[in-house]
Amino acid sequence: MSEPRAGLHTTSLTVRYGGVVANADISLSVEPGQVVGLIGPNGAGKTTFVDAVTGFTACTGSVELDGQSLDGLPPHRRRALGLTRTWQSGELFGNLTVAENILVAARPGGAGALWRDVFGRRDAAGKAVVGRALDAVGLTGVAGTLARDLTLGQQKLVGVARALAGTCRLLLLDEPAAGLDSNESLEFAERVRSIAAQGPGVLLIDHDMSLVLGVCDVVCVLEFGKPIFTGPPAVARTDPAVVAAYLGAPMETVDA
Amino acid sequence: MTTLLEFAALGLGLGAVYIGLSTGLLLVYRATGIINFAQGAMAMWGAYVFARVQDDGELVLPIGTIWFPEPPGTAVALLVGLANAVVLGVLAHYLVFRPVRRAPALAQVVVSIGLMVALQALAVIRFGPNSIQVESILPTGSIELLGATVPLRELTMVAIMIVLAAAVWAYLRLTASGRATRAASENERGAVLMGFSPDRLALIALVLASLVSTMAVVMGGSLTGLSPANYTLLVVPALAVVLIARLESIGLAVAGAIGLGIIQSELSLLATRSWWPQWAQSGLDQVLPFLLVMIILFAFGKRLPARGSLQSVRLPDVVVPRFVPWKAALLVGIAVACLVFFTPSYRFGLTTSLIIAILALSYVVITGYLGQISLAQSAFAGAAGFALSKLTTAWDVPFPIAIVVCATLAAALGMLVALPAFRIRGVQLAIVTIAAALAIERFVFDNYSLTPPTGNPIGRPTLFGIDFAIREGRNLARLEFSLMVLAILVLMVLLFVRIARGDTGRAFLAVRANERAAASVGIDVRRTKLIGFGLSAFIAGVAGCLIGYSRGELSAESFSVVVGLSVLAVAYLGGITSFGGALVAGVLGPLGLVYTALHSVFDMGNAYPLITGIGLILTAVLNPSGIAGETRHQVEWVKRKLRSGRAAPPAAADAAPAPVPAEKPRETTGV
Ligand SMILES: Nc1ncnc2c1ncn2[C@@H]1O[C@H](COP(=O)(O)OP(=O)(O)O)[C@@H](O)[C@H]1O
Ligand SMILES: [Mg+2]
């Protein structure tokens, strides 16, 4: 550790669930502005990696964001530092509207907020935050809808918008495009690129191979919790270990 | 040494009662996944029936009585008492627990509390509020053991209860339906696969549980006497025992029950010693179970078995509140007019309603918004009330400042009770908070060295030379006091609306919906819970101070756990997720406006808690959004009808308020 490095860096990150080693010695970097794909078969440990990085699961090894160690920090503190994520299962606040789902991420309460709620003046700054976040994922006309009334695809997108609200220095997306059709998926790829172009690094997990290989600068392939390949997508297609992991099937047709 | 042994033997009696109650609790939990807070109250009913039949041959039914030609003797009386227990078990299954078997944890806690409140109230009506003697069915005499005289009564009692617990164990282990019940408690499909209907198993469990617990209280009653309150609340230490048993093991429950009984008995011996601090003499019997509950849930809370069919903590609708000035002005105007023109007794009723509305508002914050079940709100109110007595009499702290200080104290206490909520939630939190409330009630409020029995007078509230006290000479309900209460209620509602609409309210709702997701968007879930508990305890504390001022002098009864539960009942009845619900709750609350009105027409004081208890059960079963929510649905329905009925009449369309998205009723799909 010589000098502060921008972006997310994990060193020998390892997660054990009882006897199962769900993540084995993963050292991965996501630089600012970069889109890194994380792929692998079901149960390979992709979600576990996101959980470990964001503090939802205990791990050994170390996690560092913009030169600052995150080890031991609870999830909300990591989020406050700009490490944001979405959930594979959506996990929106179904009882809140889309706008409120985003607003709650931009202003997560606390003692200062309580003081402002009681004694302060209302401001309209929230509206702008919501508008920007929804624009970034291309959702319109849903701000007042209850989150649980959305379609699955919309819920995933609101999840992304929620992760963009407030400070976002690194974005971890766990299968955000599940529930989108192939056209929407392409459009979504565009948006991921433009999000990254504005600064934050993006870690993208998805089943849609064409999306991942098309949009990512680097892909990392997990198998049984171990990274078996890290490198440019073009190389991944022909890498023998990767091909073997997918049982030799041509990768475009495989459901990660 | 011999004294120690003799007290241990005495503790066996209490231990036997705990065996009965905890075995019952455990059985019901295994079969239904519900913690039956009414287990003690159910058992008490059968014991009362037994006692009266045996005493004078009067079979007391909920309505009406049947007279035996002459007292039929102990055996028949016992059979009649147990038959009542069976019927009660069946009724409880079909009318109370079955309808909520798939309902959220809150509804399940609420129905069993409703049942508890209703049964206790019914016992007061049918058997009187005072303790009655119960003739013993147990042998008298004693045996000599290691030089100590050990009464045969306690020994037989504990032996009988061990046998009954063993029978329950055998049922769960050895019979096919018992095995299916155990399978069902892990996974409901399991029982179905074994060819049993979970419903049937629940019925059997409720009946068996009722029988075993009733047997324990029949015997225990002969040692201690029976009163509507004592066995109802014995469910709390029994819950501690059930937690010792990890909600699973009958064997551990028996051991824990006997151990707890003996330790409590020894403690009561030690507390009489001269070196024992005098301030720590009262309420030890409740402090110990509370500490046990805390330790066990803190250490093992997460590892306690949960039911196979994990329900989400889903709560009724929430509407983001709006402060509409003209509506507020109208309501305040009506309230002022009523206060001015009412007779003193109605004025007192309305004033009480205003105070209860504040207390109910504290439930809206903690349960409606934050989604945490707290049964300790009355303890927070009481803590503030007693502090007020000290502050205004000993230190002469002036009126509005004293309220703020005392409510802040209550908030600190609330934050302390929030600590367990970091680790546990749902029904487990309900158990901790009721244990805490009972411990505070017995250890502090009933403690004569802290709160002298000669009374806890409260100084007269005056501000700018105006006396706001409730009494003056023969005027027992002064208008000044009522107006002061109204002003404080308005202030509290304003505070609530500002917070509920702001970042804090939004964070509360997010935590209520999904704690994991809340943490992932940057919400500090623990701090949010601290704030929520602190805030709701603050509001409860304000209510507690006003209760104090309205009595002029405090007594522990004003803040008993049962009072807290009946306010929870009306808060749920009114609608636990909106301040409108809290206002309805105030109107309905004990000694409030509706009570006063009904009371002036016919004498029904004792029936009122019964009605609220039943109302609570009905609300939880039929209409979880409460009266306020239901009214809102109906108003919306009427509005829709009006709009679609007249095909776009321009004038009406203009007059109709624009549909604001935030006004949509909403529900949590939850964790
Ligand atoms: N909370 C948990 N407890 C125990 N095992 C888990 C837990 N979460 C995931 N696993 C296991 O870890 C492995 C990786 O799971 P996951 O990270 O969800 O895979 P992916 O997201 O790649 O499909 C799987 O074998 C899964 O069963
Ligand atoms: Mg996954």
mmCIF file of C-alpha atoms and ligand atoms in Angstrom, chain A residues 17 20 22 41-48 88, ligand 1:
data_model
loop_
_atom_site.group_PDB
_atom_site.id
_atom_site.type_symbol
_atom_site.label_atom_id
_atom_site.label_comp_id
_atom_site.label_asym_id
_atom_site.label_seq_id
_atom_site.Cartn_x
_atom_site.Cartn_y
_atom_site.Cartn_z
ATOM 1 C CA TYR A 17 -20.344 -20.052 4.786
ATOM 2 C CA VAL A 20 -18.561 -23.718 1.774
ATOM 3 C CA ALA A 22 -18.224 -18.935 -1.406
ATOM 4 C CA PRO A 41 -22.616 -19.878 -13.278
ATOM 5 C CA ASN A 42 -25.377 -19.787 -10.674
ATOM 6 C CA GLY A 43 -23.944 -20.231 -7.186
ATOM 7 C CA ALA A 44 -20.469 -19.157 -8.280
ATOM 8 C CA GLY A 45 -20.347 -16.497 -5.566
ATOM 9 C CA LYS A 46 -21.106 -13.298 -7.464
ATOM 10 C CA THR A 47 -23.735 -12.017 -5.051
ATOM 11 C CA THR A 48 -21.553 -13.097 -2.159
ATOM 12 C CA GLN A 88 -30.571 -9.185 -7.203
HETATM 13 N N1 LIG C 1 -26.210 -16.544 3.552
HETATM 14 C C1 LIG C 1 -25.679 -17.680 3.083
HETATM 15 N N2 LIG C 1 -25.441 -18.711 3.913
HETATM 16 C C2 LIG C 1 -24.892 -19.851 3.464
HETATM 17 N N3 LIG C 1 -24.557 -20.069 2.211
HETATM 18 C C3 LIG C 1 -24.757 -19.091 1.310
HETATM 19 C C4 LIG C 1 -25.345 -17.848 1.707
HETATM 20 N N4 LIG C 1 -25.430 -17.048 0.608
HETATM 21 C C5 LIG C 1 -24.930 -17.769 -0.411
HETATM 22 N N5 LIG C 1 -24.525 -18.994 -0.002
HETATM 23 C C6 LIG C 1 -23.896 -20.013 -0.810
HETATM 24 O O1 LIG C 1 -22.753 -19.425 -1.386
HETATM 25 C C7 LIG C 1 -22.629 -19.835 -2.730
HETATM 26 C C8 LIG C 1 -22.587 -18.638 -3.634
HETATM 27 O O2 LIG C 1 -23.867 -18.037 -3.711
HETATM 28 P P1 LIG C 1 -24.144 -16.672 -4.505
HETATM 29 O O3 LIG C 1 -23.108 -15.703 -4.109
HETATM 30 O O4 LIG C 1 -25.550 -16.295 -4.228
HETATM 31 O O5 LIG C 1 -23.977 -17.101 -6.006
HETATM 32 P P2 LIG C 1 -24.358 -16.313 -7.342
HETATM 33 O O6 LIG C 1 -24.780 -14.947 -6.987
HETATM 34 O O7 LIG C 1 -23.112 -16.360 -8.133
HETATM 35 O O8 LIG C 1 -25.439 -17.104 -8.000
HETATM 36 C C9 LIG C 1 -23.787 -20.771 -3.040
HETATM 37 O O9 LIG C 1 -23.329 -22.097 -2.882
HETATM 38 C C10 LIG C 1 -24.783 -20.435 -1.962
HETATM 39 O O10 LIG C 1 -25.517 -21.578 -1.648
#
